[in-house]
């Protein structure tokens, strides 16, 4: 499997953390940087956590670049209730090895202008604020993105913020709207799919062994709540689709983003968007476990 250059835009967050550990440990991704965004928690927490994950795996060669502290046009919402105030469910990770530098939209633009056009994919695990800012202020660079794979939205399932809205889209609906309107190669992975990719207690235990696998097991264990039997692994689905798109059934739907009644909800609309609506769950979980081993 050749490794592709990727930028991971993220709001770690427990499931973001598992996705990042998988990407780094699997050897299938050339991660050129982690850009952080406010989402599950504030920008300082998500940025620190990105640095802590790199410190855990001894990767001072990978930069962390912090980004938007607030949504484009609304007050922030967060998911501290799920991820804990430290964003990692209290799992002890080392402190970051380096001070983050730069500002994510600028840094992304610089990387995209320097790299061969469409040779860098962007894996978006949080609210789309940084990518919307890249589109607004550096449209020439944004056009050079290869694939933009986004965990976000919900199509027929119920929402996890409003009745029909998913957190990454609800946290910054204007950003989601801007990204779906842009002429980019976007693939959405909505809750309809990510909720099917569930880690049970036995699966979590099976991950233990390597530094990445044991940390992932600790992080998912911290994600279990009030006696539930399993937890959904939302963000790792982005890496899995980047690596093995054949495991997903992707269809083009015509949508728009609700900016009023249930902000972030996906409505019928004029925008043609590739949306994953099916997944081979067993194969996906196996690939995830293999990449953490
Ligand atoms: O709705 C799930 C998404 O919101 C995931 O990316 C999770 O990390 C949170 O950001
Ligand atoms: Ca996330």
PDB file of C-alpha atoms and ligand atoms in Angstrom:
ATOM      1  CA  UNK A   1       0.000   0.000   0.000  1.00  0.00           C
ATOM      2  CA  UNK A   2       1.695   3.242  -1.011  1.00  0.00           C
ATOM      3  CA  UNK A   3       1.466   5.944   1.614  1.00  0.00           C
ATOM      4  CA  UNK A   4      -0.265   9.154   0.615  1.00  0.00           C
ATOM      5  CA  UNK A   5       0.548  12.548   2.092  1.00  0.00           C
ATOM      6  CA  UNK A   6      -2.177  13.662   4.440  1.00  0.00           C
ATOM      7  CA  UNK A   7      -3.037  16.613   6.643  1.00  0.00           C
ATOM      8  CA  UNK A   8      -5.207  15.574   9.591  1.00  0.00           C
ATOM      9  CA  UNK A   9      -7.539  18.368  10.728  1.00  0.00           C
ATOM     10  CA  UNK A  10      -8.795  17.418  14.154  1.00  0.00           C
ATOM     11  CA  UNK A  11     -10.423  18.259  17.515  1.00  0.00           C
ATOM     12  CA  UNK A  12      -9.032  15.485  19.762  1.00  0.00           C
ATOM     13  CA  UNK A  13     -11.316  14.079  21.361  1.00  0.00           C
ATOM     14  CA  UNK A  14     -11.218  10.395  22.086  1.00  0.00           C
ATOM     15  CA  UNK A  15     -12.259   9.074  18.672  1.00  0.00           C
ATOM     16  CA  UNK A  16      -9.976  11.585  16.942  1.00  0.00           C
ATOM     17  CA  UNK A  17      -7.147  10.230  19.100  1.00  0.00           C
ATOM     18  CA  UNK A  18      -7.797   6.635  18.024  1.00  0.00           C
ATOM     19  CA  UNK A  19      -7.905   7.766  14.380  1.00  0.00           C
ATOM     20  CA  UNK A  20      -4.591   9.620  14.730  1.00  0.00           C
ATOM     21  CA  UNK A  21      -2.909   6.676  16.489  1.00  0.00           C
ATOM     22  CA  UNK A  22      -4.090   4.395  13.664  1.00  0.00           C
ATOM     23  CA  UNK A  23      -2.821   6.754  10.951  1.00  0.00           C
ATOM     24  CA  UNK A  24       0.582   7.120  12.604  1.00  0.00           C
ATOM     25  CA  UNK A  25       1.077   3.490  13.586  1.00  0.00           C
ATOM     26  CA  UNK A  26      -0.252   1.873  10.399  1.00  0.00           C
ATOM     27  CA  UNK A  27       2.627   3.082   8.212  1.00  0.00           C
ATOM     28  CA  UNK A  28       0.163   3.747   5.384  1.00  0.00           C
ATOM     29  CA  UNK A  29       0.011   7.530   5.796  1.00  0.00           C
ATOM     30  CA  UNK A  30       2.676  10.189   5.379  1.00  0.00           C
ATOM     31  CA  UNK A  31       1.221  12.583   7.959  1.00  0.00           C
ATOM     32  CA  UNK A  32       2.680  16.002   7.118  1.00  0.00           C
ATOM     33  CA  UNK A  33       0.942  17.724  10.015  1.00  0.00           C
ATOM     34  CA  UNK A  34      -1.896  17.814  12.518  1.00  0.00           C
ATOM     35  CA  UNK A  35      -3.991  20.994  12.244  1.00  0.00           C
ATOM     36  CA  UNK A  36      -6.246  21.564  15.211  1.00  0.00           C
ATOM     37  CA  UNK A  37      -9.644  23.198  15.522  1.00  0.00           C
ATOM     38  CA  UNK A  38     -11.956  23.949  18.431  1.00  0.00           C
ATOM     39  CA  UNK A  39     -14.716  21.378  18.589  1.00  0.00           C
ATOM     40  CA  UNK A  40     -15.065  18.658  21.188  1.00  0.00           C
ATOM     41  CA  UNK A  41     -13.204  21.060  23.467  1.00  0.00           C
ATOM     42  CA  UNK A  42     -11.531  24.474  23.164  1.00  0.00           C
ATOM     43  CA  UNK A  43      -8.578  25.058  20.854  1.00  0.00           C
ATOM     44  CA  UNK A  44      -5.991  24.945  23.663  1.00  0.00           C
ATOM     45  CA  UNK A  45      -7.174  21.486  24.763  1.00  0.00           C
ATOM     46  CA  UNK A  46      -7.456  20.030  21.257  1.00  0.00           C
ATOM     47  CA  UNK A  47      -4.049  21.447  20.310  1.00  0.00           C
ATOM     48  CA  UNK A  48      -2.384  20.121  23.459  1.00  0.00           C
ATOM     49  CA  UNK A  49      -3.926  16.688  22.848  1.00  0.00           C
ATOM     50  CA  UNK A  50      -2.610  16.565  19.285  1.00  0.00           C
ATOM     51  CA  UNK A  51       0.864  17.244  20.691  1.00  0.00           C
ATOM     52  CA  UNK A  52       0.415  14.624  23.403  1.00  0.00           C
ATOM     53  CA  UNK A  53      -0.430  11.922  20.868  1.00  0.00           C
ATOM     54  CA  UNK A  54       2.693  12.732  18.849  1.00  0.00           C
ATOM     55  CA  UNK A  55       4.787  12.691  22.038  1.00  0.00           C
ATOM     56  CA  UNK A  56       3.373   9.267  22.940  1.00  0.00           C
ATOM     57  CA  UNK A  57       4.518   7.835  19.595  1.00  0.00           C
ATOM     58  CA  UNK A  58       7.814   9.754  19.598  1.00  0.00           C
ATOM     59  CA  UNK A  59       7.026  11.831  16.506  1.00  0.00           C
ATOM     60  CA  UNK A  60       8.596  15.273  17.025  1.00  0.00           C
ATOM     61  CA  UNK A  61       9.052  15.327  13.218  1.00  0.00           C
ATOM     62  CA  UNK A  62       5.312  15.930  12.735  1.00  0.00           C
ATOM     63  CA  UNK A  63       4.165  19.548  13.422  1.00  0.00           C
ATOM     64  CA  UNK A  64       1.015  20.572  15.235  1.00  0.00           C
ATOM     65  CA  UNK A  65      -0.495  23.781  13.880  1.00  0.00           C
ATOM     66  CA  UNK A  66      -3.378  25.285  15.817  1.00  0.00           C
ATOM     67  CA  UNK A  67      -6.324  26.810  13.983  1.00  0.00           C
ATOM     68  CA  UNK A  68      -9.724  28.316  14.543  1.00  0.00           C
ATOM     69  CA  UNK A  69     -10.718  28.907  18.141  1.00  0.00           C
ATOM     70  CA  UNK A  70     -14.326  29.697  17.232  1.00  0.00           C
ATOM     71  CA  UNK A  71     -16.867  28.787  14.564  1.00  0.00           C
ATOM     72  CA  UNK A  72     -17.223  31.173  11.616  1.00  0.00           C
ATOM     73  CA  UNK A  73     -20.436  32.803  12.721  1.00  0.00           C
ATOM     74  CA  UNK A  74     -21.875  31.274  15.879  1.00  0.00           C
ATOM     75  CA  UNK A  75     -21.036  30.675  19.534  1.00  0.00           C
ATOM     76  CA  UNK A  76     -19.094  27.462  20.232  1.00  0.00           C
ATOM     77  CA  UNK A  77     -20.651  24.228  21.449  1.00  0.00           C
ATOM     78  CA  UNK A  78     -18.542  21.394  22.875  1.00  0.00           C
ATOM     79  CA  UNK A  79     -18.634  17.697  23.777  1.00  0.00           C
ATOM     80  CA  UNK A  80     -16.840  17.814  27.134  1.00  0.00           C
ATOM     81  CA  UNK A  81     -19.566  15.547  28.505  1.00  0.00           C
ATOM     82  CA  UNK A  82     -18.347  12.738  26.229  1.00  0.00           C
ATOM     83  CA  UNK A  83     -14.617  13.419  26.040  1.00  0.00           C
ATOM     84  CA  UNK A  84     -13.948  14.818  29.539  1.00  0.00           C
ATOM     85  CA  UNK A  85     -12.526  18.255  30.284  1.00  0.00           C
ATOM     86  CA  UNK A  86      -9.055  17.145  29.145  1.00  0.00           C
ATOM     87  CA  UNK A  87     -10.578  15.783  25.907  1.00  0.00           C
ATOM     88  CA  UNK A  88      -9.000  12.348  26.413  1.00  0.00           C
ATOM     89  CA  UNK A  89     -11.185  10.895  29.145  1.00  0.00           C
ATOM     90  CA  UNK A  90      -8.407  11.337  31.715  1.00  0.00           C
ATOM     91  CA  UNK A  91      -6.038   8.953  29.889  1.00  0.00           C
ATOM     92  CA  UNK A  92      -2.499   9.964  30.896  1.00  0.00           C
ATOM     93  CA  UNK A  93      -0.372  10.836  27.865  1.00  0.00           C
ATOM     94  CA  UNK A  94       3.009  12.622  27.833  1.00  0.00           C
ATOM     95  CA  UNK A  95       3.180  16.364  27.411  1.00  0.00           C
ATOM     96  CA  UNK A  96       3.712  17.767  23.875  1.00  0.00           C
ATOM     97  CA  UNK A  97       7.326  17.729  22.659  1.00  0.00           C
ATOM     98  CA  UNK A  98       7.104  21.049  20.810  1.00  0.00           C
ATOM     99  CA  UNK A  99       5.243  24.347  20.903  1.00  0.00           C
ATOM    100  CA  UNK A 100       2.681  24.542  18.073  1.00  0.00           C
ATOM    101  CA  UNK A 101       3.574  27.142  15.475  1.00  0.00           C
ATOM    102  CA  UNK A 102       1.694  29.050  12.817  1.00  0.00           C
ATOM    103  CA  UNK A 103      -2.027  29.214  12.079  1.00  0.00           C
ATOM    104  CA  UNK A 104      -3.702  26.244  10.431  1.00  0.00           C
ATOM    105  CA  UNK A 105      -5.339  27.860   7.357  1.00  0.00           C
ATOM    106  CA  UNK A 106      -2.104  29.646   6.427  1.00  0.00           C
ATOM    107  CA  UNK A 107       0.015  26.553   7.048  1.00  0.00           C
ATOM    108  CA  UNK A 108      -2.357  24.336   5.038  1.00  0.00           C
ATOM    109  CA  UNK A 109      -2.234  26.832   2.146  1.00  0.00           C
ATOM    110  CA  UNK A 110       1.553  26.876   2.237  1.00  0.00           C
ATOM    111  CA  UNK A 111       1.777  23.084   2.200  1.00  0.00           C
ATOM    112  CA  UNK A 112      -0.747  22.782  -0.627  1.00  0.00           C
ATOM    113  CA  UNK A 113       1.012  25.403  -2.773  1.00  0.00           C
ATOM    114  CA  UNK A 114       4.349  23.656  -2.271  1.00  0.00           C
ATOM    115  CA  UNK A 115       3.200  20.077  -2.887  1.00  0.00           C
ATOM    116  CA  UNK A 116       2.287  18.713  -6.325  1.00  0.00           C
ATOM    117  CA  UNK A 117      -1.345  19.588  -7.060  1.00  0.00           C
ATOM    118  CA  UNK A 118      -3.791  17.071  -5.595  1.00  0.00           C
ATOM    119  CA  UNK A 119      -1.027  15.024  -4.012  1.00  0.00           C
ATOM    120  CA  UNK A 120      -2.127  15.868  -0.450  1.00  0.00           C
ATOM    121  CA  UNK A 121      -5.381  14.565   1.042  1.00  0.00           C
ATOM    122  CA  UNK A 122      -7.094  16.302   3.948  1.00  0.00           C
ATOM    123  CA  UNK A 123      -8.654  14.047   6.597  1.00  0.00           C
ATOM    124  CA  UNK A 124     -11.184  16.169   8.512  1.00  0.00           C
ATOM    125  CA  UNK A 125     -12.213  14.855  11.911  1.00  0.00           C
ATOM    126  CA  UNK A 126     -13.778  17.945  13.502  1.00  0.00           C
ATOM    127  CA  UNK A 127     -15.790  21.074  12.669  1.00  0.00           C
ATOM    128  CA  UNK A 128     -14.807  22.354   9.193  1.00  0.00           C
ATOM    129  CA  UNK A 129     -13.831  25.877  10.290  1.00  0.00           C
ATOM    130  CA  UNK A 130     -10.152  25.644   9.246  1.00  0.00           C
ATOM    131  CA  UNK A 131     -11.057  24.312   5.809  1.00  0.00           C
ATOM    132  CA  UNK A 132     -13.706  26.993   5.310  1.00  0.00           C
ATOM    133  CA  UNK A 133     -11.098  29.638   6.200  1.00  0.00           C
ATOM    134  CA  UNK A 134      -8.654  28.029   3.752  1.00  0.00           C
ATOM    135  CA  UNK A 135     -11.334  28.227   1.046  1.00  0.00           C
ATOM    136  CA  UNK A 136     -12.194  31.846   1.908  1.00  0.00           C
ATOM    137  CA  UNK A 137      -8.673  33.228   2.189  1.00  0.00           C
ATOM    138  CA  UNK A 138      -6.574  30.867   0.041  1.00  0.00           C
ATOM    139  CA  UNK A 139      -8.887  29.542  -2.664  1.00  0.00           C
ATOM    140  CA  UNK A 140      -5.985  28.817  -5.031  1.00  0.00           C
ATOM    141  CA  UNK A 141      -4.392  26.510  -2.455  1.00  0.00           C
ATOM    142  CA  UNK A 142      -7.700  24.859  -1.502  1.00  0.00           C
ATOM    143  CA  UNK A 143      -8.180  23.808  -5.138  1.00  0.00           C
ATOM    144  CA  UNK A 144      -4.938  21.815  -4.842  1.00  0.00           C
ATOM    145  CA  UNK A 145      -6.368  19.468  -2.175  1.00  0.00           C
ATOM    146  CA  UNK A 146      -6.525  15.858  -3.353  1.00  0.00           C
ATOM    147  CA  UNK A 147      -9.336  14.032  -1.529  1.00  0.00           C
ATOM    148  CA  UNK A 148     -11.138  15.775   1.342  1.00  0.00           C
ATOM    149  CA  UNK A 149     -12.606  13.026   3.517  1.00  0.00           C
ATOM    150  CA  UNK A 150     -14.919  14.344   6.248  1.00  0.00           C
ATOM    151  CA  UNK A 151     -16.516  12.709   9.254  1.00  0.00           C
ATOM    152  CA  UNK A 152     -19.713  14.736   9.407  1.00  0.00           C
ATOM    153  CA  UNK A 153     -23.429  14.986   8.911  1.00  0.00           C
ATOM    154  CA  UNK A 154     -26.227  12.495   9.281  1.00  0.00           C
ATOM    155  CA  UNK A 155     -28.635  11.424   6.529  1.00  0.00           C
ATOM    156  CA  UNK A 156     -31.399   9.111   7.781  1.00  0.00           C
ATOM    157  CA  UNK A 157     -30.268   8.379  11.362  1.00  0.00           C
ATOM    158  CA  UNK A 158     -31.059  10.702  14.254  1.00  0.00           C
ATOM    159  CA  UNK A 159     -28.628  13.517  15.044  1.00  0.00           C
ATOM    160  CA  UNK A 160     -26.330  13.712  18.053  1.00  0.00           C
ATOM    161  CA  UNK A 161     -26.844  17.455  18.581  1.00  0.00           C
ATOM    162  CA  UNK A 162     -30.226  18.476  17.102  1.00  0.00           C
ATOM    163  CA  UNK A 163     -32.849  15.996  15.874  1.00  0.00           C
ATOM    164  CA  UNK A 164     -31.168  15.782  12.454  1.00  0.00           C
ATOM    165  CA  UNK A 165     -27.774  17.407  13.040  1.00  0.00           C
ATOM    166  CA  UNK A 166     -24.396  15.832  13.757  1.00  0.00           C
ATOM    167  CA  UNK A 167     -21.792  17.537  16.016  1.00  0.00           C
ATOM    168  CA  UNK A 168     -19.067  18.481  13.468  1.00  0.00           C
ATOM    169  CA  UNK A 169     -21.684  20.107  11.224  1.00  0.00           C
ATOM    170  CA  UNK A 170     -23.728  21.584  14.081  1.00  0.00           C
ATOM    171  CA  UNK A 171     -20.604  23.114  15.682  1.00  0.00           C
ATOM    172  CA  UNK A 172     -19.979  25.199  12.553  1.00  0.00           C
ATOM    173  CA  UNK A 173     -22.841  24.953  10.043  1.00  0.00           C
ATOM    174  CA  UNK A 174     -21.587  27.890   7.958  1.00  0.00           C
ATOM    175  CA  UNK A 175     -18.237  26.128   7.534  1.00  0.00           C
ATOM    176  CA  UNK A 176     -19.931  22.880   6.482  1.00  0.00           C
ATOM    177  CA  UNK A 177     -22.065  24.836   4.011  1.00  0.00           C
ATOM    178  CA  UNK A 178     -19.004  26.561   2.512  1.00  0.00           C
ATOM    179  CA  UNK A 179     -17.088  23.294   2.164  1.00  0.00           C
ATOM    180  CA  UNK A 180     -19.970  21.449   0.472  1.00  0.00           C
ATOM    181  CA  UNK A 181     -20.512  24.387  -1.915  1.00  0.00           C
ATOM    182  CA  UNK A 182     -16.854  24.436  -2.961  1.00  0.00           C
ATOM    183  CA  UNK A 183     -15.711  22.452  -5.967  1.00  0.00           C
ATOM    184  CA  UNK A 184     -13.594  19.976  -3.989  1.00  0.00           C
ATOM    185  CA  UNK A 185     -13.363  16.183  -4.112  1.00  0.00           C
ATOM    186  CA  UNK A 186     -15.294  15.731  -0.835  1.00  0.00           C
ATOM    187  CA  UNK A 187     -16.525  12.444   0.613  1.00  0.00           C
ATOM    188  CA  UNK A 188     -18.702  12.631   3.718  1.00  0.00           C
ATOM    189  CA  UNK A 189     -18.871   9.812   6.249  1.00  0.00           C
ATOM    190  CA  UNK A 190     -22.044  10.458   8.254  1.00  0.00           C
ATOM    191  CA  UNK A 191     -23.280   9.034  11.549  1.00  0.00           C
ATOM    192  CA  UNK A 192     -25.365   6.563   9.520  1.00  0.00           C
ATOM    193  CA  UNK A 193     -22.121   4.723   8.802  1.00  0.00           C
ATOM    194  CA  UNK A 194     -19.875   5.607  11.760  1.00  0.00           C
ATOM    195  CA  UNK A 195     -22.409   4.402  14.320  1.00  0.00           C
ATOM    196  CA  UNK A 196     -22.118   0.930  12.770  1.00  0.00           C
ATOM    197  CA  UNK A 197     -18.367   0.776  13.491  1.00  0.00           C
ATOM    198  CA  UNK A 198     -18.543  -0.138  17.158  1.00  0.00           C
ATOM    199  CA  UNK A 199     -15.866  -1.267  19.585  1.00  0.00           C
ATOM    200  CA  UNK A 200     -17.026  -3.736  22.245  1.00  0.00           C
ATOM    201  CA  UNK A 201     -15.068  -4.674  25.345  1.00  0.00           C
ATOM    202  CA  UNK A 202     -13.478  -7.774  23.753  1.00  0.00           C
ATOM    203  CA  UNK A 203     -12.412  -5.794  20.690  1.00  0.00           C
ATOM    204  CA  UNK A 204     -10.905  -3.092  22.898  1.00  0.00           C
ATOM    205  CA  UNK A 205      -8.900  -5.682  24.838  1.00  0.00           C
ATOM    206  CA  UNK A 206      -7.662  -7.224  21.567  1.00  0.00           C
ATOM    207  CA  UNK A 207      -6.002  -3.916  20.645  1.00  0.00           C
ATOM    208  CA  UNK A 208      -3.601  -4.007  23.580  1.00  0.00           C
ATOM    209  CA  UNK A 209       0.056  -4.744  22.875  1.00  0.00           C
ATOM    210  CA  UNK A 210       1.785  -1.943  20.971  1.00  0.00           C
ATOM    211  CA  UNK A 211       2.076   1.569  22.402  1.00  0.00           C
ATOM    212  CA  UNK A 212      -0.538   2.774  19.882  1.00  0.00           C
ATOM    213  CA  UNK A 213      -2.850  -0.198  20.437  1.00  0.00           C
ATOM    214  CA  UNK A 214      -2.708  -0.005  24.211  1.00  0.00           C
ATOM    215  CA  UNK A 215      -3.311   3.762  24.175  1.00  0.00           C
ATOM    216  CA  UNK A 216      -6.231   3.254  21.780  1.00  0.00           C
ATOM    217  CA  UNK A 217      -7.660   0.625  24.134  1.00  0.00           C
ATOM    218  CA  UNK A 218      -7.294   2.999  27.083  1.00  0.00           C
ATOM    219  CA  UNK A 219      -8.908   5.861  25.141  1.00  0.00           C
ATOM    220  CA  UNK A 220     -11.864   3.779  23.923  1.00  0.00           C
ATOM    221  CA  UNK A 221     -12.326   2.368  27.436  1.00  0.00           C
ATOM    222  CA  UNK A 222     -12.549   5.965  28.703  1.00  0.00           C
ATOM    223  CA  UNK A 223     -15.250   6.501  26.086  1.00  0.00           C
ATOM    224  CA  UNK A 224     -17.543   3.840  27.522  1.00  0.00           C
ATOM    225  CA  UNK A 225     -20.398   5.416  29.400  1.00  0.00           C
ATOM    226  CA  UNK A 226     -23.053   4.227  31.815  1.00  0.00           C
ATOM    227  CA  UNK A 227     -22.661   0.529  31.167  1.00  0.00           C
ATOM    228  CA  UNK A 228     -23.018   0.612  27.383  1.00  0.00           C
ATOM    229  CA  UNK A 229     -21.772  -2.533  25.623  1.00  0.00           C
ATOM    230  CA  UNK A 230     -19.941  -0.742  22.801  1.00  0.00           C
ATOM    231  CA  UNK A 231     -18.964   2.683  21.517  1.00  0.00           C
ATOM    232  CA  UNK A 232     -18.998   4.089  17.970  1.00  0.00           C
ATOM    233  CA  UNK A 233     -15.637   4.867  16.371  1.00  0.00           C
ATOM    234  CA  UNK A 234     -16.630   7.899  14.288  1.00  0.00           C
ATOM    235  CA  UNK A 235     -13.330   9.500  13.241  1.00  0.00           C
ATOM    236  CA  UNK A 236     -11.276   6.345  12.494  1.00  0.00           C
ATOM    237  CA  UNK A 237     -13.731   5.752   9.609  1.00  0.00           C
ATOM    238  CA  UNK A 238     -12.079   8.678   7.785  1.00  0.00           C
ATOM    239  CA  UNK A 239      -8.681   6.950   7.782  1.00  0.00           C
ATOM    240  CA  UNK A 240     -10.295   3.629   6.872  1.00  0.00           C
ATOM    241  CA  UNK A 241     -11.979   5.145   3.804  1.00  0.00           C
ATOM    242  CA  UNK A 242      -8.734   6.842   2.789  1.00  0.00           C
ATOM    243  CA  UNK A 243      -6.941   3.513   3.013  1.00  0.00           C
ATOM    244  CA  UNK A 244      -9.618   1.074   1.817  1.00  0.00           C
ATOM    245  CA  UNK A 245     -12.462   2.838  -0.020  1.00  0.00           C
ATOM    246  CA  UNK A 246     -13.645  -0.558  -1.283  1.00  0.00           C
ATOM    247  CA  UNK A 247     -14.987  -1.251   2.223  1.00  0.00           C
ATOM    248  CA  UNK A 248     -17.528   1.572   1.824  1.00  0.00           C
ATOM    249  CA  UNK A 249     -20.603   2.055  -0.360  1.00  0.00           C
ATOM    250  CA  UNK A 250     -20.512   5.674  -1.499  1.00  0.00           C
ATOM    251  CA  UNK A 251     -23.379   7.364  -3.318  1.00  0.00           C
ATOM    252  CA  UNK A 252     -23.946  10.893  -4.600  1.00  0.00           C
ATOM    253  CA  UNK A 253     -26.805  12.702  -2.939  1.00  0.00           C
ATOM    254  CA  UNK A 254     -28.048  16.255  -3.527  1.00  0.00           C
ATOM    255  CA  UNK A 255     -28.093  18.179  -0.259  1.00  0.00           C
ATOM    256  CA  UNK A 256     -27.914  21.543   1.448  1.00  0.00           C
ATOM    257  CA  UNK A 257     -26.887  22.463   5.013  1.00  0.00           C
ATOM    258  CA  UNK A 258     -29.603  23.800   7.324  1.00  0.00           C
ATOM    259  CA  UNK A 259     -28.470  27.161   8.738  1.00  0.00           C
ATOM    260  CA  UNK A 260     -31.740  27.914  10.531  1.00  0.00           C
ATOM    261  CA  UNK A 261     -34.024  25.393  12.163  1.00  0.00           C
ATOM    262  CA  UNK A 262     -31.642  22.555  13.030  1.00  0.00           C
ATOM    263  CA  UNK A 263     -28.250  24.120  12.221  1.00  0.00           C
ATOM    264  CA  UNK A 264     -25.908  21.650  10.546  1.00  0.00           C
ATOM    265  CA  UNK A 265     -28.644  19.252   9.466  1.00  0.00           C
ATOM    266  CA  UNK A 266     -28.415  17.907   5.900  1.00  0.00           C
ATOM    267  CA  UNK A 267     -31.504  18.807   3.885  1.00  0.00           C
ATOM    268  CA  UNK A 268     -32.512  17.957   0.324  1.00  0.00           C
ATOM    269  CA  UNK A 269     -30.786  20.503  -1.866  1.00  0.00           C
ATOM    270  CA  UNK A 270     -28.806  21.344  -5.009  1.00  0.00           C
ATOM    271  CA  UNK A 271     -25.317  20.361  -3.883  1.00  0.00           C
ATOM    272  CA  UNK A 272     -24.069  17.013  -5.276  1.00  0.00           C
ATOM    273  CA  UNK A 273     -22.001  15.349  -2.511  1.00  0.00           C
ATOM    274  CA  UNK A 274     -20.422  11.892  -2.283  1.00  0.00           C
ATOM    275  CA  UNK A 275     -21.709  10.301   0.928  1.00  0.00           C
ATOM    276  CA  UNK A 276     -20.717   6.922   2.360  1.00  0.00           C
ATOM    277  CA  UNK A 277     -23.922   5.100   3.237  1.00  0.00           C
ATOM    278  CA  UNK A 278     -22.635   1.552   3.724  1.00  0.00           C
ATOM    279  CA  UNK A 279     -19.597  -0.203   5.206  1.00  0.00           C
ATOM    280  CA  UNK A 280     -18.203  -3.709   5.648  1.00  0.00           C
ATOM    281  CA  UNK A 281     -18.047  -3.387   9.443  1.00  0.00           C
ATOM    282  CA  UNK A 282     -16.101  -6.573  10.155  1.00  0.00           C
ATOM    283  CA  UNK A 283     -13.434  -5.769   7.572  1.00  0.00           C
ATOM    284  CA  UNK A 284     -13.225  -2.181   8.800  1.00  0.00           C
ATOM    285  CA  UNK A 285     -12.720  -3.210  12.433  1.00  0.00           C
ATOM    286  CA  UNK A 286     -10.102  -5.773  11.336  1.00  0.00           C
ATOM    287  CA  UNK A 287      -8.204  -3.155   9.319  1.00  0.00           C
ATOM    288  CA  UNK A 288      -8.326  -0.761  12.278  1.00  0.00           C
ATOM    289  CA  UNK A 289      -7.004  -3.420  14.675  1.00  0.00           C
ATOM    290  CA  UNK A 290      -4.256  -4.417  12.217  1.00  0.00           C
ATOM    291  CA  UNK A 291      -3.167  -0.796  11.874  1.00  0.00           C
ATOM    292  CA  UNK A 292      -2.898  -0.394  15.644  1.00  0.00           C
ATOM    293  CA  UNK A 293      -1.035  -3.688  16.169  1.00  0.00           C
TER     294      UNK A 293
HETATM  295  O1  LIG B   1     -20.350  13.522  15.708  1.00  0.00           O
HETATM  296  C1  LIG B   1     -19.115  12.879  15.920  1.00  0.00           C
HETATM  297  C2  LIG B   1     -17.978  13.824  15.701  1.00  0.00           C
HETATM  298  O2  LIG B   1     -18.049  14.890  16.658  1.00  0.00           O
HETATM  299  C3  LIG B   1     -16.602  13.169  15.930  1.00  0.00           C
HETATM  300  O3  LIG B   1     -15.667  13.776  15.085  1.00  0.00           O
HETATM  301  C4  LIG B   1     -16.305  13.495  17.357  1.00  0.00           C
HETATM  302  O4  LIG B   1     -14.896  13.538  17.610  1.00  0.00           O
HETATM  303  C5  LIG B   1     -16.882  14.881  17.466  1.00  0.00           C
HETATM  304  O5  LIG B   1     -15.935  15.806  16.931  1.00  0.00           O
HETATM  305 CA1  LIG B   2     -13.601  14.729  16.048  1.00  0.00          CA
END
